[in-house]
DNA sequence: CTCAGTGCAAAGGATTTGCATGCCG
DNA sequence: CGGCATGCAAATCCTTTGCACTGAG
């Protein structure tokens, strides 16, 4: 076995960034799971690899398409476990399938553009001033209702460029 | 306390506030459906009544509990129909069941406090300045990705007062 | 009178789980 | 080695749908 999986032509695309990013994520995940006495098995590694590969929140069918050799039940079980340990976030908005992305220790604070037509989700980041304004407003509102705030999320629903072009 | 329980009388109106609100909503719904050549049947009236009764976004089991005599399928079908006509909004965030609330013609623009523990959702409104700041940021972000923006939503996840007390 | 709405039950589809086996620590 | 993770398949649960009947317009 070679040390690296076959990919595109090394002359055209050495892709050093992806590898570095992937390794860094694996380190973070391994450490986090070790702290919680959870195993970092090969199946979980493969799942993390898939999540690194998709730059967007991914649905289970999308993950399966990237690596059909992983059983659905293992994907669901491990996504669930990673969610419970706080490494992965499950997005229920935006279509028939849930979508999964890295949670904030692994991915910077951001929000989502959601296509109401095809369910595609893009990550976006806002200026600190906007985040602060929203946080202040939310904190105040939470107090009024006795809520203990944890985190906020902002979605923009609309049509992605592909779907907008089709109409 | 009166010794004789009173049923609702078509001529009298012993509960002015609720009835007034309910009547206003019924009028709006009826008009809206008439414009779209949709019938405002007794089943749909009962559903609207339930939605008026719950001050919060309600899940289907909650609606069923309020009036167990309505078949689930009718609730789902009418909620779906009301959603397609733009009178009702379906919230997929916040639990195993979808939740339903009146859409913006019938309910002022607002956002949600979501209990991560029990799924309860409260409506909250923000100052115009916050809404404007968010809209500006979202509009800019949408341009970057070729999104055609429709509307935004902001959620605050946390623990509601009941669930916070239980820990 | 006609066609959409209703109720019942059964189907559909995403997600979860039981159980025997394999692998991590 | 012991216990948790895995794979397969079957189960579960929310939601949707087919069909015959009722009611609104």
mmCIF file of C-alpha atoms (C1' of nucleotides) in Angstrom:
data_model
loop_
_atom_site.group_PDB
_atom_site.id
_atom_site.type_symbol
_atom_site.label_atom_id
_atom_site.label_comp_id
_atom_site.label_asym_id
_atom_site.label_seq_id
_atom_site.Cartn_x
_atom_site.Cartn_y
_atom_site.Cartn_z
ATOM 1 C CA UNK A 1 0.000 0.000 0.000
ATOM 2 C CA UNK A 2 1.118 3.483 -0.787
ATOM 3 C CA UNK A 3 1.200 6.044 1.956
ATOM 4 C CA UNK A 4 -1.345 8.294 0.279
ATOM 5 C CA UNK A 5 -4.578 7.553 -1.535
ATOM 6 C CA UNK A 6 -4.629 8.080 -5.291
ATOM 7 C CA UNK A 7 -5.788 11.536 -6.213
ATOM 8 C CA UNK A 8 -5.414 13.927 -9.086
ATOM 9 C CA UNK A 9 -2.230 14.326 -11.075
ATOM 10 C CA UNK A 10 0.506 15.630 -8.764
ATOM 11 C CA UNK A 11 1.682 18.028 -11.467
ATOM 12 C CA UNK A 12 -1.675 19.674 -11.775
ATOM 13 C CA UNK A 13 -2.793 19.642 -8.188
ATOM 14 C CA UNK A 14 -0.499 18.675 -5.340
ATOM 15 C CA UNK A 15 -3.202 19.893 -2.905
ATOM 16 C CA UNK A 16 -0.937 20.487 0.066
ATOM 17 C CA UNK A 17 -3.518 22.596 1.839
ATOM 18 C CA UNK A 18 -6.167 19.945 2.125
ATOM 19 C CA UNK A 19 -3.764 17.480 3.627
ATOM 20 C CA UNK A 20 -2.498 19.955 6.170
ATOM 21 C CA UNK A 21 -6.021 20.960 7.084
ATOM 22 C CA UNK A 22 -7.094 17.369 7.359
ATOM 23 C CA UNK A 23 -4.197 16.487 9.629
ATOM 24 C CA UNK A 24 -4.878 19.442 11.892
ATOM 25 C CA UNK A 25 -8.530 18.473 12.203
ATOM 26 C CA UNK A 26 -7.653 14.877 12.974
ATOM 27 C CA UNK A 27 -5.372 16.071 15.743
ATOM 28 C CA UNK A 28 -8.050 18.244 17.257
ATOM 29 C CA UNK A 29 -10.648 15.491 17.053
ATOM 30 C CA UNK A 30 -8.355 12.870 18.486
ATOM 31 C CA UNK A 31 -7.456 15.056 21.413
ATOM 32 C CA UNK A 32 -11.060 16.003 22.063
ATOM 33 C CA UNK A 33 -12.257 12.411 21.953
ATOM 34 C CA UNK A 34 -9.398 11.236 24.147
ATOM 35 C CA UNK A 35 -10.396 13.794 26.766
ATOM 36 C CA UNK A 36 -13.861 12.261 26.785
ATOM 37 C CA UNK A 37 -12.573 8.682 26.827
ATOM 38 C CA UNK A 38 -13.998 8.087 23.386
ATOM 39 C CA UNK A 39 -12.206 6.033 20.757
ATOM 40 C CA UNK A 40 -11.016 7.509 17.504
ATOM 41 C CA UNK A 41 -11.643 4.513 15.318
ATOM 42 C CA UNK A 42 -10.930 4.093 11.636
ATOM 43 C CA UNK A 43 -14.594 4.557 10.804
ATOM 44 C CA UNK A 44 -14.674 7.853 12.640
ATOM 45 C CA UNK A 45 -11.495 8.916 10.906
ATOM 46 C CA UNK A 46 -13.051 8.211 7.534
ATOM 47 C CA UNK A 47 -16.104 10.249 8.489
ATOM 48 C CA UNK A 48 -13.989 13.196 9.601
ATOM 49 C CA UNK A 49 -12.108 12.918 6.319
ATOM 50 C CA UNK A 50 -15.387 13.210 4.407
ATOM 51 C CA UNK A 51 -16.434 16.229 6.408
ATOM 52 C CA UNK A 52 -13.104 17.892 5.678
ATOM 53 C CA UNK A 53 -13.506 17.088 1.991
ATOM 54 C CA UNK A 54 -16.862 18.840 1.685
ATOM 55 C CA UNK A 55 -16.418 22.551 2.130
ATOM 56 C CA UNK A 56 -20.127 22.923 2.914
ATOM 57 C CA UNK A 57 -22.496 21.348 5.413
ATOM 58 C CA UNK A 58 -23.153 17.882 3.976
ATOM 59 C CA UNK A 59 -26.183 15.638 4.059
ATOM 60 C CA UNK A 60 -25.886 11.937 4.680
ATOM 61 C CA UNK A 61 -26.491 10.986 1.028
ATOM 62 C CA UNK A 62 -23.707 13.371 0.050
ATOM 63 C CA UNK A 63 -21.326 11.769 2.514
ATOM 64 C CA UNK A 64 -22.358 8.333 1.314
ATOM 65 C CA UNK A 65 -21.712 9.329 -2.268
ATOM 66 C CA UNK A 66 -18.197 10.367 -1.338
ATOM 67 C CA UNK A 67 -17.554 6.969 0.207
ATOM 68 C CA UNK A 68 -20.259 4.399 -0.491
ATOM 69 C CA UNK A 69 -18.313 1.749 1.400
ATOM 70 C CA UNK A 70 -19.359 3.171 4.773
ATOM 71 C CA UNK A 71 -22.670 1.776 6.038
ATOM 72 C CA UNK A 72 -25.381 4.350 6.653
ATOM 73 C CA UNK A 73 -25.887 3.188 10.202
ATOM 74 C CA UNK A 74 -22.239 3.782 11.036
ATOM 75 C CA UNK A 75 -22.402 7.252 9.564
ATOM 76 C CA UNK A 76 -25.517 8.096 11.531
ATOM 77 C CA UNK A 77 -24.127 6.594 14.713
ATOM 78 C CA UNK A 78 -20.826 8.397 14.454
ATOM 79 C CA UNK A 79 -22.368 11.696 13.425
ATOM 80 C CA UNK A 80 -24.636 11.387 16.411
ATOM 81 C CA UNK A 81 -21.704 10.629 18.683
ATOM 82 C CA UNK A 82 -19.641 13.488 17.285
ATOM 83 C CA UNK A 83 -22.595 15.788 17.769
ATOM 84 C CA UNK A 84 -22.994 14.733 21.374
ATOM 85 C CA UNK A 85 -19.321 15.368 22.027
ATOM 86 C CA UNK A 86 -19.664 18.826 20.500
ATOM 87 C CA UNK A 87 -17.408 18.328 17.493
ATOM 88 C CA UNK A 88 -20.145 18.287 14.870
ATOM 89 C CA UNK A 89 -23.263 20.356 14.436
ATOM 90 C CA UNK A 90 -26.479 19.058 12.907
ATOM 91 C CA UNK A 91 -28.434 21.498 10.746
ATOM 92 C CA UNK A 92 -32.089 20.573 10.473
ATOM 93 C CA UNK A 93 -33.098 23.558 8.394
ATOM 94 C CA UNK A 94 -33.016 23.330 4.664
ATOM 95 C CA UNK A 95 -34.419 20.149 3.200
ATOM 96 C CA UNK A 96 -35.459 16.568 3.779
ATOM 97 C CA UNK A 97 -32.056 15.440 5.021
ATOM 98 C CA UNK A 98 -30.214 16.818 8.012
ATOM 99 C CA UNK A 99 -26.845 18.364 7.187
ATOM 100 C CA UNK A 100 -23.685 18.108 9.221
ATOM 101 C CA UNK A 101 -20.703 20.393 9.678
ATOM 102 C CA UNK A 102 -17.860 20.871 12.128
ATOM 103 C CA UNK A 103 -18.833 22.704 15.285
ATOM 104 C CA UNK A 104 -17.135 25.836 16.475
ATOM 105 C CA UNK A 105 -13.974 24.472 17.980
ATOM 106 C CA UNK A 106 -13.131 23.233 14.480
ATOM 107 C CA UNK A 107 -14.794 25.841 12.309
ATOM 108 C CA UNK A 108 -14.945 29.599 12.872
ATOM 109 C CA UNK A 109 -18.230 31.148 13.949
ATOM 110 C CA UNK A 110 -20.364 31.617 10.848
ATOM 111 C CA UNK A 111 -23.899 31.539 9.508
ATOM 112 C CA UNK A 112 -25.721 30.051 6.541
ATOM 113 C CA UNK A 113 -27.140 30.935 3.162
ATOM 114 C CA UNK A 114 -29.826 28.330 2.507
ATOM 115 C CA UNK A 115 -31.304 27.658 -0.908
ATOM 116 C CA UNK A 116 -35.031 27.111 -0.477
ATOM 117 C CA UNK A 117 -35.119 25.353 -3.814
ATOM 118 C CA UNK A 118 -32.352 22.730 -3.667
ATOM 119 C CA UNK A 119 -31.325 22.809 -0.002
ATOM 120 C CA UNK A 120 -27.734 23.843 -0.668
ATOM 121 C CA UNK A 121 -26.089 25.582 2.261
ATOM 122 C CA UNK A 122 -23.152 28.010 2.101
ATOM 123 C CA UNK A 123 -21.192 29.262 5.075
ATOM 124 C CA UNK A 124 -20.822 33.011 5.542
ATOM 125 C CA UNK A 125 -19.137 35.146 8.176
ATOM 126 C CA UNK A 126 -20.224 38.580 9.342
ATOM 127 C CA UNK A 127 -18.424 41.628 10.638
ATOM 128 C CA UNK A 128 -17.905 41.621 14.400
ATOM 129 C CA UNK A 129 -20.178 44.638 14.752
ATOM 130 C CA UNK A 130 -23.106 42.677 13.368
ATOM 131 C CA UNK A 131 -22.412 39.698 15.594
ATOM 132 C CA UNK A 132 -22.192 41.927 18.623
ATOM 133 C CA UNK A 133 -25.449 43.694 17.813
ATOM 134 C CA UNK A 134 -27.230 40.382 17.388
ATOM 135 C CA UNK A 135 -25.737 38.931 20.547
ATOM 136 C CA UNK A 136 -26.799 41.937 22.566
ATOM 137 C CA UNK A 137 -30.338 41.811 21.240
ATOM 138 C CA UNK A 138 -30.567 38.096 21.854
ATOM 139 C CA UNK A 139 -29.184 38.333 25.350
ATOM 140 C CA UNK A 140 -31.752 40.945 26.240
ATOM 141 C CA UNK A 141 -34.577 38.900 24.747
ATOM 142 C CA UNK A 142 -33.374 35.783 26.572
ATOM 143 C CA UNK A 143 -33.549 37.600 29.895
ATOM 144 C CA UNK A 144 -37.163 38.564 29.257
ATOM 145 C CA UNK A 145 -38.135 34.923 28.889
ATOM 146 C CA UNK A 146 -35.827 33.370 31.472
ATOM 147 C CA UNK A 147 -33.808 31.662 28.769
ATOM 148 C CA UNK A 148 -30.216 30.632 29.430
ATOM 149 C CA UNK A 149 -28.574 31.503 26.131
ATOM 150 C CA UNK A 150 -26.072 29.118 24.562
ATOM 151 C CA UNK A 151 -25.519 30.268 20.991
ATOM 152 C CA UNK A 152 -27.292 31.941 18.105
ATOM 153 C CA UNK A 153 -27.708 31.098 14.453
ATOM 154 C CA UNK A 154 -28.659 33.267 11.506
ATOM 155 C CA UNK A 155 -29.992 31.888 8.236
ATOM 156 C CA UNK A 156 -30.589 33.640 4.975
ATOM 157 C CA UNK A 157 -33.126 31.807 2.862
ATOM 158 C CA UNK A 158 -33.155 32.464 -0.858
ATOM 159 C CA UNK A 159 -32.284 30.975 -4.218
ATOM 160 C CA UNK A 160 -28.730 29.874 -4.960
ATOM 161 C CA UNK A 161 -27.215 30.972 -8.258
ATOM 162 C CA UNK A 162 -27.928 27.635 -9.942
ATOM 163 C CA UNK A 163 -31.567 27.526 -8.923
ATOM 164 C CA UNK A 164 -32.091 31.217 -9.688
ATOM 165 C CA UNK A 165 -30.760 30.608 -13.207
ATOM 166 C CA UNK A 166 -33.275 27.833 -13.800
ATOM 167 C CA UNK A 167 -36.276 30.145 -13.415
ATOM 168 C CA UNK B 1 -68.717 31.522 40.111
ATOM 169 C CA UNK B 2 -71.796 30.724 38.155
ATOM 170 C CA UNK B 3 -73.581 27.466 38.839
ATOM 171 C CA UNK B 4 -74.524 26.986 35.233
ATOM 172 C CA UNK B 5 -71.728 26.348 32.764
ATOM 173 C CA UNK B 6 -72.231 28.449 29.674
ATOM 174 C CA UNK B 7 -71.697 27.318 26.191
ATOM 175 C CA UNK B 8 -70.804 29.780 23.529
ATOM 176 C CA UNK B 9 -73.714 31.826 22.331
ATOM 177 C CA UNK B 10 -73.716 33.044 18.734
ATOM 178 C CA UNK B 11 -75.080 36.423 19.774
ATOM 179 C CA UNK B 12 -73.048 37.007 22.915
ATOM 180 C CA UNK B 13 -69.309 37.124 23.257
ATOM 181 C CA UNK B 14 -68.125 36.509 26.816
ATOM 182 C CA UNK B 15 -64.425 36.354 25.965
ATOM 183 C CA UNK B 16 -63.812 39.563 24.076
ATOM 184 C CA UNK B 17 -60.025 39.568 23.624
ATOM 185 C CA UNK B 18 -59.469 36.054 22.391
ATOM 186 C CA UNK B 19 -62.546 36.127 20.244
ATOM 187 C CA UNK B 20 -61.644 39.441 18.723
ATOM 188 C CA UNK B 21 -58.158 38.239 17.841
ATOM 189 C CA UNK B 22 -59.526 34.990 16.556
ATOM 190 C CA UNK B 23 -62.171 36.725 14.482
ATOM 191 C CA UNK B 24 -59.636 39.074 12.944
ATOM 192 C CA UNK B 25 -57.419 36.170 11.978
ATOM 193 C CA UNK B 26 -60.334 34.244 10.535
ATOM 194 C CA UNK B 27 -61.213 37.254 8.406
ATOM 195 C CA UNK B 28 -57.675 37.583 7.097
ATOM 196 C CA UNK B 29 -57.421 33.875 6.361
ATOM 197 C CA UNK B 30 -60.791 33.729 4.682
ATOM 198 C CA UNK B 31 -59.966 36.663 2.460
ATOM 199 C CA UNK B 32 -56.548 35.282 1.586
ATOM 200 C CA UNK B 33 -57.936 31.852 0.730
ATOM 201 C CA UNK B 34 -60.786 33.338 -1.280
ATOM 202 C CA UNK B 35 -58.270 35.260 -3.366
ATOM 203 C CA UNK B 36 -56.575 31.976 -4.161
ATOM 204 C CA UNK B 37 -59.861 30.149 -4.820
ATOM 205 C CA UNK B 38 -59.298 27.948 -1.814
ATOM 206 C CA UNK B 39 -62.116 26.910 0.480
ATOM 207 C CA UNK B 40 -62.227 27.888 4.112
ATOM 208 C CA UNK B 41 -63.746 24.718 5.503
ATOM 209 C CA UNK B 42 -64.708 23.910 9.059
ATOM 210 C CA UNK B 43 -61.614 21.744 9.461
ATOM 211 C CA UNK B 44 -59.400 24.622 8.413
ATOM 212 C CA UNK B 45 -61.264 26.932 10.731
ATOM 213 C CA UNK B 46 -60.662 24.587 13.618
ATOM 214 C CA UNK B 47 -56.957 24.431 12.767
ATOM 215 C CA UNK B 48 -56.668 28.217 12.626
ATOM 216 C CA UNK B 49 -58.456 28.328 15.972
ATOM 217 C CA UNK B 50 -55.826 26.013 17.460
ATOM 218 C CA UNK B 51 -53.003 28.113 16.073
ATOM 219 C CA UNK B 52 -54.568 31.220 17.573
ATOM 220 C CA UNK B 53 -54.967 29.421 20.899
ATOM 221 C CA UNK B 54 -51.271 28.534 21.163
ATOM 222 C CA UNK B 55 -49.276 31.700 21.574
ATOM 223 C CA UNK B 56 -46.133 29.862 20.460
ATOM 224 C CA UNK B 57 -45.170 27.837 17.408
ATOM 225 C CA UNK B 58 -46.915 24.513 17.932
ATOM 226 C CA UNK B 59 -45.987 20.984 16.968
ATOM 227 C CA UNK B 60 -48.519 18.584 15.576
ATOM 228 C CA UNK B 61 -48.848 16.585 18.806
ATOM 229 C CA UNK B 62 -49.531 19.834 20.642
ATOM 230 C CA UNK B 63 -52.267 20.751 18.198
ATOM 231 C CA UNK B 64 -53.698 17.253 18.455
ATOM 232 C CA UNK B 65 -53.755 17.488 22.220
ATOM 233 C CA UNK B 66 -55.764 20.682 22.000
ATOM 234 C CA UNK B 67 -58.324 18.950 19.815
ATOM 235 C CA UNK B 68 -57.896 15.195 19.564
ATOM 236 C CA UNK B 69 -60.971 14.916 17.377
ATOM 237 C CA UNK B 70 -59.099 16.188 14.323
ATOM 238 C CA UNK B 71 -57.371 13.424 12.360
ATOM 239 C CA UNK B 72 -53.612 13.800 11.993
ATOM 240 C CA UNK B 73 -53.800 13.531 8.249
ATOM 241 C CA UNK B 74 -56.200 16.459 8.041
ATOM 242 C CA UNK B 75 -53.930 18.549 10.229
ATOM 243 C CA UNK B 76 -50.897 17.735 8.119
ATOM 244 C CA UNK B 77 -52.777 18.321 4.889
ATOM 245 C CA UNK B 78 -54.206 21.645 5.976
ATOM 246 C CA UNK B 79 -50.973 22.850 7.510
ATOM 247 C CA UNK B 80 -49.262 21.967 4.261
ATOM 248 C CA UNK B 81 -51.900 23.806 2.272
ATOM 249 C CA UNK B 82 -51.738 26.860 4.525
ATOM 250 C CA UNK B 83 -47.964 26.830 4.221
ATOM 251 C CA UNK B 84 -48.167 26.729 0.422
ATOM 252 C CA UNK B 85 -50.574 29.658 0.409
ATOM 253 C CA UNK B 86 -48.168 31.589 2.623
ATOM 254 C CA UNK B 87 -50.369 31.864 5.712
ATOM 255 C CA UNK B 88 -48.411 29.458 7.879
ATOM 256 C CA UNK B 89 -44.710 28.916 8.375
ATOM 257 C CA UNK B 90 -43.130 25.566 9.153
ATOM 258 C CA UNK B 91 -40.181 25.601 11.561
ATOM 259 C CA UNK B 92 -37.933 22.582 11.203
ATOM 260 C CA UNK B 93 -35.381 23.665 13.772
ATOM 261 C CA UNK B 94 -35.820 22.648 17.357
ATOM 262 C CA UNK B 95 -36.816 19.044 17.866
ATOM 263 C CA UNK B 96 -38.210 15.888 16.367
ATOM 264 C CA UNK B 97 -41.498 17.444 15.303
ATOM 265 C CA UNK B 98 -41.921 20.346 12.926
ATOM 266 C CA UNK B 99 -43.587 23.376 14.476
ATOM 267 C CA UNK B 100 -46.087 25.682 12.835
ATOM 268 C CA UNK B 101 -46.908 29.350 13.292
ATOM 269 C CA UNK B 102 -48.670 32.096 11.394
ATOM 270 C CA UNK B 103 -46.590 33.628 8.635
ATOM 271 C CA UNK B 104 -45.808 37.312 8.408
ATOM 272 C CA UNK B 105 -49.040 38.671 7.026
ATOM 273 C CA UNK B 106 -50.675 37.394 10.213
ATOM 274 C CA UNK B 107 -47.832 37.721 12.683
ATOM 275 C CA UNK B 108 -45.272 40.534 12.939
ATOM 276 C CA UNK B 109 -41.682 39.869 11.868
ATOM 277 C CA UNK B 110 -39.972 38.090 14.756
ATOM 278 C CA UNK B 111 -37.391 35.491 15.664
ATOM 279 C CA UNK B 112 -37.139 32.522 18.005
ATOM 280 C CA UNK B 113 -35.756 31.432 21.341
ATOM 281 C CA UNK B 114 -35.341 27.681 21.083
ATOM 282 C CA UNK B 115 -34.895 25.392 24.075
ATOM 283 C CA UNK B 116 -32.294 22.777 23.159
ATOM 284 C CA UNK B 117 -33.592 20.579 25.931
ATOM 285 C CA UNK B 118 -37.349 20.379 25.413
ATOM 286 C CA UNK B 119 -37.801 22.015 22.021
ATOM 287 C CA UNK B 120 -40.007 24.852 23.262
ATOM 288 C CA UNK B 121 -39.965 27.911 21.029
ATOM 289 C CA UNK B 122 -40.768 31.497 22.053
ATOM 290 C CA UNK B 123 -41.261 34.398 19.671
ATOM 291 C CA UNK B 124 -39.139 37.510 20.153
ATOM 292 C CA UNK B 125 -38.922 40.787 18.295
ATOM 293 C CA UNK B 126 -35.832 42.946 17.881
ATOM 294 C CA UNK B 127 -35.221 46.653 17.542
ATOM 295 C CA UNK B 128 -35.309 47.891 13.960
ATOM 296 C CA UNK B 129 -31.628 48.806 14.149
ATOM 297 C CA UNK B 130 -30.698 45.173 14.736
ATOM 298 C CA UNK B 131 -32.915 43.953 11.920
ATOM 299 C CA UNK B 132 -31.416 46.488 9.571
ATOM 300 C CA UNK B 133 -27.856 45.577 10.493
ATOM 301 C CA UNK B 134 -28.576 41.891 9.930
ATOM 302 C CA UNK B 135 -30.363 42.527 6.659
ATOM 303 C CA UNK B 136 -27.477 44.613 5.359
ATOM 304 C CA UNK B 137 -24.925 41.987 6.305
ATOM 305 C CA UNK B 138 -26.998 39.222 4.774
ATOM 306 C CA UNK B 139 -27.616 41.127 1.587
ATOM 307 C CA UNK B 140 -23.904 41.697 1.154
ATOM 308 C CA UNK B 141 -23.112 38.063 1.854
ATOM 309 C CA UNK B 142 -25.792 36.949 -0.582
ATOM 310 C CA UNK B 143 -24.222 39.007 -3.358
ATOM 311 C CA UNK B 144 -20.868 37.310 -2.785
ATOM 312 C CA UNK B 145 -22.416 33.922 -3.433
ATOM 313 C CA UNK B 146 -24.929 34.845 -6.113
ATOM 314 C CA UNK B 147 -27.817 34.163 -3.776
ATOM 315 C CA UNK B 148 -31.185 35.802 -4.367
ATOM 316 C CA UNK B 149 -32.233 36.650 -0.817
ATOM 317 C CA UNK B 150 -35.820 36.035 0.301
ATOM 318 C CA UNK B 151 -35.894 36.368 4.076
ATOM 319 C CA UNK B 152 -33.746 35.794 7.126
ATOM 320 C CA UNK B 153 -34.273 34.017 10.409
ATOM 321 C CA UNK B 154 -32.442 34.293 13.707
ATOM 322 C CA UNK B 155 -32.552 31.637 16.407
ATOM 323 C CA UNK B 156 -31.262 31.762 19.935
ATOM 324 C CA UNK B 157 -30.589 28.300 21.290
ATOM 325 C CA UNK B 158 -30.466 27.826 25.038
ATOM 326 C CA UNK B 159 -32.340 26.413 27.996
ATOM 327 C CA UNK B 160 -35.829 27.601 28.787
ATOM 328 C CA UNK B 161 -36.611 28.521 32.378
ATOM 329 C CA UNK B 162 -38.259 25.171 33.112
ATOM 330 C CA UNK B 163 -35.402 23.093 31.740
ATOM 331 C CA UNK B 164 -32.766 25.321 33.344
ATOM 332 C CA UNK B 165 -34.467 24.796 36.711
ATOM 333 C CA UNK B 166 -34.266 21.020 36.336
ATOM 334 C CA UNK B 167 -30.470 21.005 36.272
ATOM 335 C "C1'" DC C 1 -74.435 19.031 -8.693
ATOM 336 C "C1'" DT C 2 -69.434 18.889 -8.807
ATOM 337 C "C1'" DC C 3 -65.131 18.886 -7.162
ATOM 338 C "C1'" DA C 4 -62.180 19.737 -3.378
ATOM 339 C "C1'" DG C 5 -61.806 18.328 1.546
ATOM 340 C "C1'" DT C 6 -62.068 14.691 4.964
ATOM 341 C "C1'" DG C 7 -61.061 10.331 7.545
ATOM 342 C "C1'" DC C 8 -59.254 6.128 7.809
ATOM 343 C "C1'" DA C 9 -55.637 3.091 7.137
ATOM 344 C "C1'" DA C 10 -51.692 1.894 4.898
ATOM 345 C "C1'" DA C 11 -47.356 3.458 2.592
ATOM 346 C "C1'" DG C 12 -43.142 6.155 2.379
ATOM 347 C "C1'" DG C 13 -38.682 7.630 3.764
ATOM 348 C "C1'" DA C 14 -35.189 9.387 6.927
ATOM 349 C "C1'" DT C 15 -33.175 7.813 10.976
ATOM 350 C "C1'" DT C 16 -32.493 4.500 14.780
ATOM 351 C "C1'" DT C 17 -31.678 0.087 16.945
ATOM 352 C "C1'" DG C 18 -30.870 -5.300 18.095
ATOM 353 C "C1'" DC C 19 -27.630 -8.531 17.759
ATOM 354 C "C1'" DA C 20 -23.538 -11.135 16.486
ATOM 355 C "C1'" DT C 21 -18.842 -10.132 15.367
ATOM 356 C "C1'" DG C 22 -14.427 -7.420 15.146
ATOM 357 C "C1'" DC C 23 -11.267 -4.136 16.784
ATOM 358 C "C1'" DC C 24 -9.332 -0.472 19.987
ATOM 359 C "C1'" DG C 25 -7.080 0.431 24.094
ATOM 360 C "C1'" DC D 1 -8.716 -9.817 27.099
ATOM 361 C "C1'" DG D 2 -13.115 -6.689 27.858
ATOM 362 C "C1'" DG D 3 -15.964 -3.569 26.146
ATOM 363 C "C1'" DC D 4 -17.151 -0.391 22.728
ATOM 364 C "C1'" DA D 5 -17.676 0.067 17.597
ATOM 365 C "C1'" DT D 6 -19.280 -2.001 13.422
ATOM 366 C "C1'" DG D 7 -22.449 -4.024 9.793
ATOM 367 C "C1'" DC D 8 -26.320 -5.908 8.448
ATOM 368 C "C1'" DA D 9 -31.124 -5.926 8.533
ATOM 369 C "C1'" DA D 10 -35.246 -5.005 10.678
ATOM 370 C "C1'" DA D 11 -37.775 -1.626 13.355
ATOM 371 C "C1'" DT D 12 -39.330 3.048 14.489
ATOM 372 C "C1'" DC D 13 -41.278 7.351 13.924
ATOM 373 C "C1'" DC D 14 -42.846 11.468 11.562
ATOM 374 C "C1'" DT D 15 -45.133 12.531 7.627
ATOM 375 C "C1'" DT D 16 -47.479 11.674 3.277
ATOM 376 C "C1'" DT D 17 -50.812 9.362 0.305
ATOM 377 C "C1'" DG D 18 -54.796 6.228 -1.873
ATOM 378 C "C1'" DC D 19 -59.428 5.730 -1.772
ATOM 379 C "C1'" DA D 20 -64.279 6.157 -0.809
ATOM 380 C "C1'" DC D 21 -67.327 9.447 1.218
ATOM 381 C "C1'" DT D 22 -68.975 14.056 2.720
ATOM 382 C "C1'" DG D 23 -69.693 18.842 2.367
ATOM 383 C "C1'" DA D 24 -68.808 23.598 0.425
ATOM 384 C "C1'" DG D 25 -69.910 26.679 -3.202
#
